[in-house]
PDB file of C-alpha atoms in Angstrom:
ATOM      1  CA  UNK A   1       0.053   0.098   0.054  1.00  0.00           C
ATOM      2  CA  UNK A   2       1.296   3.392  -0.861  1.00  0.00           C
ATOM      3  CA  UNK A   3       2.427   5.852   1.966  1.00  0.00           C
ATOM      4  CA  UNK A   4       0.329   8.985   2.698  1.00  0.00           C
ATOM      5  CA  UNK A   5       1.379  12.230   4.149  1.00  0.00           C
ATOM      6  CA  UNK A   6      -0.994  15.037   4.977  1.00  0.00           C
ATOM      7  CA  UNK A   7       0.095  17.778   2.807  1.00  0.00           C
ATOM      8  CA  UNK A   8      -2.670  20.526   3.418  1.00  0.00           C
ATOM      9  CA  UNK A   9      -6.098  20.972   4.518  1.00  0.00           C
ATOM     10  CA  UNK A  10      -8.379  23.721   2.658  1.00  0.00           C
ATOM     11  CA  UNK A  11     -11.381  25.718   3.997  1.00  0.00           C
ATOM     12  CA  UNK A  12     -14.042  26.642   1.258  1.00  0.00           C
ATOM     13  CA  UNK A  13     -14.517  30.408   2.173  1.00  0.00           C
ATOM     14  CA  UNK A  14     -16.889  33.100   1.280  1.00  0.00           C
ATOM     15  CA  UNK A  15     -14.321  35.555   0.437  1.00  0.00           C
ATOM     16  CA  UNK A  16     -10.586  34.690   0.162  1.00  0.00           C
ATOM     17  CA  UNK A  17      -9.193  38.085   0.736  1.00  0.00           C
ATOM     18  CA  UNK A  18     -11.064  38.569   4.114  1.00  0.00           C
ATOM     19  CA  UNK A  19      -9.965  34.975   5.338  1.00  0.00           C
ATOM     20  CA  UNK A  20      -6.280  35.583   4.215  1.00  0.00           C
ATOM     21  CA  UNK A  21      -6.405  38.693   6.217  1.00  0.00           C
ATOM     22  CA  UNK A  22      -8.021  37.166   9.178  1.00  0.00           C
ATOM     23  CA  UNK A  23      -5.077  34.163   9.348  1.00  0.00           C
ATOM     24  CA  UNK A  24      -2.343  36.274   8.408  1.00  0.00           C
ATOM     25  CA  UNK A  25      -3.066  39.070  11.034  1.00  0.00           C
ATOM     26  CA  UNK A  26      -4.034  37.119  13.891  1.00  0.00           C
ATOM     27  CA  UNK A  27      -2.163  33.730  13.340  1.00  0.00           C
ATOM     28  CA  UNK A  28       0.988  34.978  11.648  1.00  0.00           C
ATOM     29  CA  UNK A  29       0.278  32.751   8.645  1.00  0.00           C
ATOM     30  CA  UNK A  30       2.903  33.074   5.962  1.00  0.00           C
ATOM     31  CA  UNK A  31       1.951  32.729   2.236  1.00  0.00           C
ATOM     32  CA  UNK A  32       3.421  29.945   0.245  1.00  0.00           C
ATOM     33  CA  UNK A  33       1.167  30.429  -3.016  1.00  0.00           C
ATOM     34  CA  UNK A  34      -1.476  33.127  -3.374  1.00  0.00           C
ATOM     35  CA  UNK A  35      -3.442  32.366  -6.792  1.00  0.00           C
ATOM     36  CA  UNK A  36      -6.266  34.881  -5.897  1.00  0.00           C
ATOM     37  CA  UNK A  37      -9.049  32.229  -5.500  1.00  0.00           C
ATOM     38  CA  UNK A  38      -6.789  29.876  -3.731  1.00  0.00           C
ATOM     39  CA  UNK A  39      -4.117  30.622  -1.173  1.00  0.00           C
ATOM     40  CA  UNK A  40      -1.808  28.289   0.373  1.00  0.00           C
ATOM     41  CA  UNK A  41       0.170  28.967   3.914  1.00  0.00           C
ATOM     42  CA  UNK A  42       3.373  27.390   4.843  1.00  0.00           C
ATOM     43  CA  UNK A  43       1.723  25.732   7.754  1.00  0.00           C
ATOM     44  CA  UNK A  44      -0.441  23.669   5.338  1.00  0.00           C
ATOM     45  CA  UNK A  45      -3.635  25.531   5.914  1.00  0.00           C
ATOM     46  CA  UNK A  46      -5.100  26.749   2.557  1.00  0.00           C
ATOM     47  CA  UNK A  47      -8.274  28.605   1.479  1.00  0.00           C
ATOM     48  CA  UNK A  48     -10.180  28.106  -1.681  1.00  0.00           C
ATOM     49  CA  UNK A  49     -12.997  30.626  -2.915  1.00  0.00           C
ATOM     50  CA  UNK A  50     -16.129  28.582  -2.117  1.00  0.00           C
ATOM     51  CA  UNK A  51     -18.067  28.961  -4.986  1.00  0.00           C
ATOM     52  CA  UNK A  52     -15.428  28.198  -7.406  1.00  0.00           C
ATOM     53  CA  UNK A  53     -14.224  25.301  -5.390  1.00  0.00           C
ATOM     54  CA  UNK A  54     -17.762  23.749  -5.374  1.00  0.00           C
ATOM     55  CA  UNK A  55     -18.084  24.041  -9.020  1.00  0.00           C
ATOM     56  CA  UNK A  56     -14.844  22.592  -9.802  1.00  0.00           C
ATOM     57  CA  UNK A  57     -15.655  19.597  -7.423  1.00  0.00           C
ATOM     58  CA  UNK A  58     -19.229  18.863  -8.016  1.00  0.00           C
ATOM     59  CA  UNK A  59     -19.755  20.557 -11.455  1.00  0.00           C
ATOM     60  CA  UNK A  60     -22.350  23.035 -10.074  1.00  0.00           C
ATOM     61  CA  UNK A  61     -22.559  24.963  -6.772  1.00  0.00           C
ATOM     62  CA  UNK A  62     -23.410  22.539  -3.851  1.00  0.00           C
ATOM     63  CA  UNK A  63     -26.026  23.636  -1.245  1.00  0.00           C
ATOM     64  CA  UNK A  64     -24.999  26.281   1.526  1.00  0.00           C
ATOM     65  CA  UNK A  65     -23.294  24.727   4.217  1.00  0.00           C
ATOM     66  CA  UNK A  66     -22.150  26.230   7.711  1.00  0.00           C
ATOM     67  CA  UNK A  67     -18.574  25.871   8.633  1.00  0.00           C
ATOM     68  CA  UNK A  68     -19.398  25.179  12.460  1.00  0.00           C
ATOM     69  CA  UNK A  69     -18.498  21.411  11.690  1.00  0.00           C
ATOM     70  CA  UNK A  70     -14.708  21.891  11.577  1.00  0.00           C
ATOM     71  CA  UNK A  71     -12.354  23.182  14.162  1.00  0.00           C
ATOM     72  CA  UNK A  72      -8.911  24.671  13.355  1.00  0.00           C
ATOM     73  CA  UNK A  73      -6.192  24.397  16.188  1.00  0.00           C
ATOM     74  CA  UNK A  74      -3.458  26.827  16.979  1.00  0.00           C
ATOM     75  CA  UNK A  75      -1.018  26.721  19.915  1.00  0.00           C
ATOM     76  CA  UNK A  76       0.908  29.514  21.433  1.00  0.00           C
ATOM     77  CA  UNK A  77       2.840  29.502  24.711  1.00  0.00           C
ATOM     78  CA  UNK A  78       1.211  33.241  25.092  1.00  0.00           C
ATOM     79  CA  UNK A  79      -2.505  32.392  25.132  1.00  0.00           C
ATOM     80  CA  UNK A  80      -3.163  34.931  27.696  1.00  0.00           C
ATOM     81  CA  UNK A  81      -1.711  37.640  25.402  1.00  0.00           C
ATOM     82  CA  UNK A  82      -3.470  36.060  22.338  1.00  0.00           C
ATOM     83  CA  UNK A  83      -6.840  36.330  24.094  1.00  0.00           C
ATOM     84  CA  UNK A  84      -6.147  39.998  24.917  1.00  0.00           C
ATOM     85  CA  UNK A  85      -5.359  40.613  20.987  1.00  0.00           C
ATOM     86  CA  UNK A  86      -8.578  38.939  20.212  1.00  0.00           C
ATOM     87  CA  UNK A  87     -10.731  41.259  22.416  1.00  0.00           C
ATOM     88  CA  UNK A  88      -9.148  44.143  21.065  1.00  0.00           C
ATOM     89  CA  UNK A  89     -10.138  43.143  17.730  1.00  0.00           C
ATOM     90  CA  UNK A  90     -13.700  42.575  18.245  1.00  0.00           C
ATOM     91  CA  UNK A  91     -13.882  39.193  16.781  1.00  0.00           C
ATOM     92  CA  UNK A  92     -16.812  36.943  17.552  1.00  0.00           C
ATOM     93  CA  UNK A  93     -16.114  34.492  20.506  1.00  0.00           C
ATOM     94  CA  UNK A  94     -17.164  31.167  20.727  1.00  0.00           C
ATOM     95  CA  UNK A  95     -15.981  31.152  24.596  1.00  0.00           C
ATOM     96  CA  UNK A  96     -13.367  33.082  26.269  1.00  0.00           C
ATOM     97  CA  UNK A  97     -10.175  32.086  27.895  1.00  0.00           C
ATOM     98  CA  UNK A  98     -10.880  29.275  30.206  1.00  0.00           C
ATOM     99  CA  UNK A  99      -8.904  26.048  31.480  1.00  0.00           C
ATOM    100  CA  UNK A 100      -9.794  22.646  30.136  1.00  0.00           C
ATOM    101  CA  UNK A 101     -10.304  19.798  32.529  1.00  0.00           C
ATOM    102  CA  UNK A 102      -6.827  18.824  31.725  1.00  0.00           C
ATOM    103  CA  UNK A 103      -5.141  21.865  32.733  1.00  0.00           C
ATOM    104  CA  UNK A 104      -4.805  23.620  29.068  1.00  0.00           C
ATOM    105  CA  UNK A 105      -5.542  26.989  28.761  1.00  0.00           C
ATOM    106  CA  UNK A 106      -7.901  27.774  25.821  1.00  0.00           C
ATOM    107  CA  UNK A 107     -10.037  29.992  24.031  1.00  0.00           C
ATOM    108  CA  UNK A 108     -12.179  29.536  20.983  1.00  0.00           C
ATOM    109  CA  UNK A 109     -13.399  32.280  18.385  1.00  0.00           C
ATOM    110  CA  UNK A 110     -15.161  32.289  14.909  1.00  0.00           C
ATOM    111  CA  UNK A 111     -13.457  32.905  11.768  1.00  0.00           C
ATOM    112  CA  UNK A 112     -15.052  35.084   8.955  1.00  0.00           C
ATOM    113  CA  UNK A 113     -16.923  32.023   7.798  1.00  0.00           C
ATOM    114  CA  UNK A 114     -17.915  30.687  11.030  1.00  0.00           C
ATOM    115  CA  UNK A 115     -15.246  28.009  11.137  1.00  0.00           C
ATOM    116  CA  UNK A 116     -14.155  27.430  14.867  1.00  0.00           C
ATOM    117  CA  UNK A 117     -10.735  28.354  15.640  1.00  0.00           C
ATOM    118  CA  UNK A 118      -9.201  27.038  18.750  1.00  0.00           C
ATOM    119  CA  UNK A 119      -6.192  28.772  20.556  1.00  0.00           C
ATOM    120  CA  UNK A 120      -4.411  26.967  23.190  1.00  0.00           C
ATOM    121  CA  UNK A 121      -1.291  26.450  24.854  1.00  0.00           C
ATOM    122  CA  UNK A 122       0.837  23.606  23.826  1.00  0.00           C
ATOM    123  CA  UNK A 123       0.689  20.474  26.529  1.00  0.00           C
ATOM    124  CA  UNK A 124       4.595  20.935  27.357  1.00  0.00           C
ATOM    125  CA  UNK A 125       3.728  24.677  28.287  1.00  0.00           C
ATOM    126  CA  UNK A 126       0.879  23.443  30.543  1.00  0.00           C
ATOM    127  CA  UNK A 127       3.291  20.946  32.319  1.00  0.00           C
ATOM    128  CA  UNK A 128       6.034  23.649  32.731  1.00  0.00           C
ATOM    129  CA  UNK A 129       3.353  26.259  34.084  1.00  0.00           C
ATOM    130  CA  UNK A 130       1.837  23.929  36.502  1.00  0.00           C
ATOM    131  CA  UNK A 131       5.551  22.844  37.607  1.00  0.00           C
ATOM    132  CA  UNK A 132       6.165  26.704  38.238  1.00  0.00           C
ATOM    133  CA  UNK A 133       2.993  26.833  40.244  1.00  0.00           C
ATOM    134  CA  UNK A 134       4.296  23.989  42.614  1.00  0.00           C
ATOM    135  CA  UNK A 135       2.103  21.052  41.407  1.00  0.00           C
ATOM    136  CA  UNK A 136       4.157  18.110  41.974  1.00  0.00           C
ATOM    137  CA  UNK A 137       5.249  15.716  39.012  1.00  0.00           C
ATOM    138  CA  UNK A 138       2.537  13.167  40.300  1.00  0.00           C
ATOM    139  CA  UNK A 139      -0.179  15.925  40.340  1.00  0.00           C
ATOM    140  CA  UNK A 140       0.699  17.220  36.879  1.00  0.00           C
ATOM    141  CA  UNK A 141       0.464  13.461  35.479  1.00  0.00           C
ATOM    142  CA  UNK A 142      -3.145  12.998  37.305  1.00  0.00           C
ATOM    143  CA  UNK A 143      -4.453  16.413  35.943  1.00  0.00           C
ATOM    144  CA  UNK A 144      -3.117  16.513  32.461  1.00  0.00           C
ATOM    145  CA  UNK A 145      -3.696  12.510  32.274  1.00  0.00           C
ATOM    146  CA  UNK A 146      -0.121  12.131  30.765  1.00  0.00           C
ATOM    147  CA  UNK A 147       2.290   9.414  31.816  1.00  0.00           C
ATOM    148  CA  UNK A 148       4.719  10.315  34.731  1.00  0.00           C
ATOM    149  CA  UNK A 149       7.602   9.374  32.361  1.00  0.00           C
ATOM    150  CA  UNK A 150       6.327  12.205  29.829  1.00  0.00           C
ATOM    151  CA  UNK A 151       6.056  14.850  32.394  1.00  0.00           C
ATOM    152  CA  UNK A 152       9.682  13.991  33.908  1.00  0.00           C
ATOM    153  CA  UNK A 153      11.013  14.255  30.063  1.00  0.00           C
ATOM    154  CA  UNK A 154       9.184  17.665  29.666  1.00  0.00           C
ATOM    155  CA  UNK A 155      10.691  19.064  32.700  1.00  0.00           C
ATOM    156  CA  UNK A 156      14.260  17.568  32.304  1.00  0.00           C
TER     157      UNK A 156
END
């Protein structure tokens, strides 16, 4: 069987220029290729003008769909600063900054096409933060559900 490698994922968007600006300005996405109706970022995220894409794929425009069944996930060690920046921009929020049951700080917003965008701190940053807060290694493992050996590797 042939080996497969995920090369990209594509969002079908109403306005490529609006979505391109959103992902470049807020998530520092860098353009690898910009064909106007199709934009590829170096991260693997790509945008395609929805009406054109649906015509290419299905031969005619498909029934309108909402983008809320898909989530895009970004990580940053500065999730609190990212949250402040989002608030300053007046972007529509799914939920504000909060802590997940496993200790990770996260918030979710909508992009211009109402795809859900999650912004969270990486789990290694969660482990280091909890350690700085004085949580013992065993407590970090219990809270995060990560194996103790992994916790110790991160902290080494």
